[in-house]
Amino acid sequence: MKTNGAKSPLYERFLRAQRRTRIMIGLARFAILALFLLVWELAADWKWIDPMLTSKPSMLWTSFRDLAFHGDLFHHTRITGTETVVGIALSMALGTAVAVLFWWSTFASKALEPYIVVLNALPKVALGPIFYIWLGDRYSVYGMAIAISVIVTIMMVENGFKEIGRTKLKLMQSFGATKGQMLRMVMLPASVPHLVATLKVNVGLTLVGVIMGEFLSSKAGLGYLIIYGGQVFQMNLVMVSVAMLALLSVFLYGVVNLLARVASKKYHHEA
């Protein structure tokens, strides 16, 4: 909204209000985290909780410094991050391919739908020993990551296909377009918002799968550090690993949000 090339006072007030809201939200987030850490530290100092069992923020910082500069914390974080990224990519590729198959063939969709429902309801942790035997201790982590996220990917992408207006497809069909052309020119471009939403969900799901896989079979990664720290009763190691896991999830979600904004701008520009 501009008048004579300048923004109107009403629009300027709106922008200032938006900036103030963003600043207040950021400050509130920081205050919640700071309050949580302060209560945790004081509860340990005043013996409301046992720091041997729960640790405390000041001890975590010391442990983080030692593990980061004299240990292999970043090595384990890199392994978990790599496994998660690979798991997300494979889950998205495989899940999208199966969703395309279901859209392409109604027969395949109806024939395989009961198996998708059963696999979605199946507790994935029960598959851990199977993946360990089939894939070994290294690749079983990827098996767990994909098993947890691929079914959700299939269901979300397929639902996104179903929500796309049939008018455009009927119009293309009337002009003699093939299914491949409809998929390439309409279905996939129009499904960008659904693919982005699926990708956001998959960040958390795949990370859960990776950690579960590392719990069961891995000899490296943050999941391995958590299990090892619990076995030797080093709660500082466990808490530092959990904190690194939280930071890793925030980083991955931020990358996905950045990709989502780029994809959204491209999609709206092309639309």
Coordinates of C-alpha atoms in Angstrom, one line a residue:
M1 CA 0.0 0.0 0.0
K2 CA 1.8 3.1 -1.2
T3 CA 0.9 6.8 -1.9
N4 CA 3.1 8.8 -4.2
G5 CA 5.8 6.1 -3.9
A6 CA 5.8 6.1 -0.1
K7 CA 4.2 3.7 2.4
S8 CA 1.1 5.0 4.0
P9 CA 1.1 5.8 7.8
L10 CA -1.4 3.0 8.4
Y11 CA 0.8 0.5 6.7
E12 CA 3.9 1.8 8.6
R13 CA 2.1 1.3 11.9
F14 CA 1.1 -2.2 10.8
L15 CA 4.8 -3.1 10.0
R16 CA 6.0 -1.7 13.3
A17 CA 3.4 -3.7 15.2
Q18 CA 4.5 -6.8 13.3
R19 CA 8.1 -6.2 14.2
R20 CA 7.2 -5.6 17.9
T21 CA 5.3 -8.9 17.9
R22 CA 8.2 -10.8 16.5
I23 CA 10.6 -9.3 19.0
M24 CA 8.2 -10.1 21.9
I25 CA 7.8 -13.7 20.7
G26 CA 11.6 -14.1 20.5
L27 CA 12.0 -12.6 24.0
A28 CA 9.3 -14.8 25.4
R29 CA 11.0 -17.9 24.0
F30 CA 14.3 -16.9 25.5
A31 CA 12.7 -16.1 28.8
I32 CA 11.0 -19.5 29.0
L33 CA 14.3 -21.3 28.3
A34 CA 16.2 -19.1 30.8
L35 CA 13.6 -19.7 33.5
F36 CA 13.7 -23.5 32.9
L37 CA 17.5 -23.5 33.2
L38 CA 17.4 -21.3 36.3
V39 CA 14.8 -23.5 38.1
W40 CA 16.8 -26.6 37.1
E41 CA 20.1 -25.1 38.5
L42 CA 18.5 -23.9 41.7
A43 CA 16.6 -27.2 42.3
A44 CA 19.9 -29.1 42.1
D45 CA 21.7 -26.6 44.3
W46 CA 18.9 -26.6 47.0
K47 CA 18.8 -30.5 46.8
W48 CA 15.2 -30.6 45.6
I49 CA 16.6 -33.0 43.0
D50 CA 19.7 -35.2 43.0
P51 CA 22.3 -33.7 40.6
M52 CA 23.9 -37.1 40.3
L53 CA 20.7 -38.3 38.6
T54 CA 19.5 -35.2 36.8
S55 CA 22.7 -33.2 36.4
K56 CA 22.4 -29.4 36.2
P57 CA 23.1 -26.7 33.6
S58 CA 26.5 -25.6 35.0
M59 CA 27.7 -29.2 35.1
L60 CA 26.4 -29.7 31.5
W61 CA 28.4 -26.7 30.3
T62 CA 31.6 -28.2 31.8
S63 CA 30.8 -31.6 30.3
F64 CA 30.0 -30.1 26.9
R65 CA 33.4 -28.2 26.9
D66 CA 35.3 -31.4 27.8
L67 CA 33.5 -33.6 25.3
A68 CA 33.7 -31.0 22.5
F69 CA 37.4 -30.2 22.8
H70 CA 38.8 -33.4 24.3
G71 CA 36.2 -36.0 23.2
D72 CA 34.3 -36.9 20.1
L73 CA 31.0 -35.2 20.7
F74 CA 30.9 -33.5 17.3
H75 CA 31.9 -36.7 15.6
H76 CA 28.9 -38.5 17.0
T77 CA 26.6 -35.5 16.2
R78 CA 27.8 -35.6 12.6
I79 CA 27.1 -39.3 12.3
T80 CA 23.5 -38.8 13.7
G81 CA 23.0 -35.8 11.4
T82 CA 24.2 -37.6 8.3
E83 CA 22.0 -40.6 9.1
T84 CA 19.0 -38.3 9.6
V85 CA 19.5 -36.4 6.4
V86 CA 20.0 -39.6 4.4
G87 CA 16.9 -41.1 6.0
I88 CA 14.8 -38.1 5.2
A89 CA 15.9 -38.1 1.6
L90 CA 15.2 -41.8 1.1
S91 CA 11.9 -41.6 2.9
M92 CA 10.7 -38.7 0.8
A93 CA 11.8 -40.3 -2.4
L94 CA 10.4 -43.7 -1.6
G95 CA 7.2 -42.4 -0.1
T96 CA 6.5 -40.0 -3.0
A97 CA 7.2 -42.8 -5.5
V98 CA 4.6 -45.1 -3.8
A99 CA 2.1 -42.2 -3.6
V100 CA 2.5 -41.6 -7.3
L101 CA 2.0 -45.3 -7.9
F102 CA -1.3 -45.2 -5.9
W103 CA -2.4 -42.1 -7.9
W104 CA -1.4 -43.7 -11.2
S105 CA -3.1 -47.0 -10.5
T106 CA -6.4 -47.3 -8.6
F107 CA -6.0 -51.1 -8.6
A108 CA -2.6 -50.8 -6.9
S109 CA -3.9 -48.3 -4.4
K110 CA -6.9 -50.6 -3.4
A111 CA -4.7 -53.7 -3.3
L112 CA -2.0 -52.3 -1.2
E113 CA -4.0 -50.0 1.1
P114 CA -4.6 -52.7 3.8
Y115 CA -0.9 -53.3 4.1
I116 CA -0.2 -49.6 4.4
V117 CA -2.7 -49.4 7.3
V118 CA -1.1 -52.4 9.0
L119 CA 2.4 -51.1 8.6
N120 CA 1.3 -47.7 10.0
A121 CA -0.2 -49.3 13.1
L122 CA 2.8 -51.7 13.6
P123 CA 5.2 -50.6 16.5
K124 CA 8.3 -49.9 14.5
V125 CA 10.7 -50.7 17.4
A126 CA 9.7 -54.4 16.9
L127 CA 11.4 -54.2 13.5
G128 CA 14.8 -53.3 15.1
P129 CA 16.1 -56.8 15.6
I130 CA 15.0 -57.8 12.1
F131 CA 16.8 -54.8 10.5
Y132 CA 19.9 -55.6 12.6
I133 CA 20.0 -59.2 11.3
W134 CA 19.3 -58.2 7.7
L135 CA 21.3 -55.0 7.4
G136 CA 23.9 -55.2 10.1
D137 CA 24.7 -52.7 12.9
R138 CA 25.5 -49.8 10.5
Y139 CA 22.7 -49.9 7.9
S140 CA 20.0 -51.0 10.4
V141 CA 19.8 -47.4 11.6
Y142 CA 18.7 -46.3 8.1
G143 CA 16.2 -49.1 8.1
M144 CA 14.6 -47.9 11.3
A145 CA 14.6 -44.3 10.1
I146 CA 12.9 -45.1 6.8
A147 CA 10.4 -47.6 8.5
I148 CA 9.1 -44.9 10.8
S149 CA 8.8 -42.0 8.3
V150 CA 8.0 -43.6 4.9
I151 CA 4.4 -44.7 5.7
V152 CA 3.5 -41.2 6.9
T153 CA 5.1 -39.8 3.8
I154 CA 3.0 -42.1 1.6
M155 CA -0.2 -41.1 3.4
M156 CA 0.4 -37.4 3.4
V157 CA 1.5 -37.1 -0.2
E158 CA -1.3 -39.3 -1.4
N159 CA -3.8 -37.2 0.5
G160 CA -2.3 -34.1 -1.1
F161 CA -2.8 -35.6 -4.5
K162 CA -6.5 -36.3 -3.7
E163 CA -7.0 -32.6 -2.7
I164 CA -5.8 -31.3 -6.0
G165 CA -8.7 -30.1 -8.1
R166 CA -9.9 -32.6 -10.7
T167 CA -11.0 -29.8 -13.0
K168 CA -7.5 -29.2 -14.3
L169 CA -6.9 -32.9 -14.8
K170 CA -10.1 -33.4 -16.7
L171 CA -9.3 -30.4 -18.9
M172 CA -5.8 -31.8 -19.7
Q173 CA -7.3 -35.2 -20.3
S174 CA -9.8 -33.7 -22.7
F175 CA -6.9 -32.2 -24.7
G176 CA -5.2 -35.7 -24.8
A177 CA -2.7 -35.3 -22.1
T178 CA -1.1 -38.5 -20.8
K179 CA -0.9 -39.4 -17.1
G180 CA 2.8 -38.6 -17.2
Q181 CA 2.1 -35.1 -18.5
M182 CA -0.5 -34.5 -15.9
L183 CA 1.8 -35.7 -13.2
R184 CA 4.7 -33.6 -14.4
M185 CA 2.7 -30.4 -15.2
V186 CA -0.1 -30.4 -12.6
M187 CA 0.2 -33.0 -9.8
L188 CA 3.8 -32.5 -8.6
P189 CA 3.9 -28.7 -8.9
A190 CA 0.5 -28.3 -7.1
S191 CA 1.7 -30.7 -4.4
V192 CA 4.7 -28.6 -3.4
P193 CA 2.9 -27.3 -0.2
H194 CA 2.0 -30.9 0.8
L195 CA 5.5 -32.1 0.1
V196 CA 6.9 -29.3 2.3
A197 CA 4.5 -30.2 5.1
T198 CA 5.5 -33.8 4.8
L199 CA 9.2 -32.9 4.9
K200 CA 8.6 -30.9 8.1
V201 CA 6.9 -33.9 9.7
N202 CA 9.7 -36.2 8.5
V203 CA 12.4 -34.2 10.3
G204 CA 11.1 -35.3 13.7
L205 CA 10.0 -38.8 12.6
T206 CA 13.3 -39.7 10.9
L207 CA 15.3 -38.4 13.8
V208 CA 13.3 -40.6 16.2
G209 CA 14.0 -43.6 13.9
V210 CA 17.7 -42.8 13.8
I211 CA 17.9 -42.6 17.6
M212 CA 15.9 -45.8 18.0
G213 CA 18.3 -47.5 15.5
E214 CA 21.3 -46.2 17.4
F215 CA 19.8 -47.4 20.7
L216 CA 19.4 -50.9 19.3
S217 CA 22.6 -51.5 17.3
S218 CA 24.9 -48.6 16.6
K219 CA 28.4 -48.1 17.8
A220 CA 28.4 -44.4 17.2
G221 CA 26.0 -41.4 17.2
L222 CA 24.1 -39.5 19.8
G223 CA 21.8 -42.4 20.5
Y224 CA 24.8 -44.6 21.2
L225 CA 26.2 -41.9 23.6
I226 CA 22.9 -41.7 25.5
I227 CA 22.8 -45.5 26.0
Y228 CA 26.5 -45.7 26.9
G229 CA 26.1 -42.8 29.4
G230 CA 23.2 -44.5 31.0
Q231 CA 25.1 -47.8 31.3
V232 CA 28.1 -46.3 33.0
F233 CA 25.9 -43.9 35.0
Q234 CA 27.4 -40.7 33.5
M235 CA 24.3 -38.6 33.5
N236 CA 26.3 -35.5 32.3
L237 CA 27.1 -37.5 29.1
V238 CA 23.4 -38.4 28.7
M239 CA 22.2 -34.8 29.2
V240 CA 24.8 -33.3 26.9
S241 CA 23.8 -35.8 24.2
V242 CA 20.2 -35.0 24.6
A243 CA 21.0 -31.2 24.4
M244 CA 23.0 -31.8 21.2
L245 CA 20.1 -33.8 19.8
A246 CA 17.8 -30.9 20.5
L247 CA 20.1 -28.5 18.8
L248 CA 20.4 -30.8 15.8
S249 CA 16.7 -31.0 15.5
V250 CA 16.4 -27.2 15.6
F251 CA 19.1 -26.9 12.9
L252 CA 17.4 -29.5 10.6
Y253 CA 14.0 -27.9 11.1
G254 CA 15.5 -24.5 10.3
V255 CA 17.0 -25.8 7.1
V256 CA 13.7 -27.3 6.1
N257 CA 11.9 -24.0 6.8
L258 CA 14.4 -22.2 4.6
L259 CA 13.8 -24.7 1.8
A260 CA 10.1 -24.4 2.3
R261 CA 10.3 -20.6 1.8
V262 CA 12.3 -21.0 -1.3
A263 CA 9.9 -23.6 -2.7
S264 CA 6.9 -21.6 -1.7
K265 CA 8.2 -18.4 -3.5
K266 CA 9.0 -20.5 -6.6
Y267 CA 5.6 -22.2 -6.5
H268 CA 3.7 -18.9 -6.2
H269 CA 5.9 -17.3 -8.9
E270 CA 5.1 -20.1 -11.3
A271 CA 1.5 -20.2 -10.4

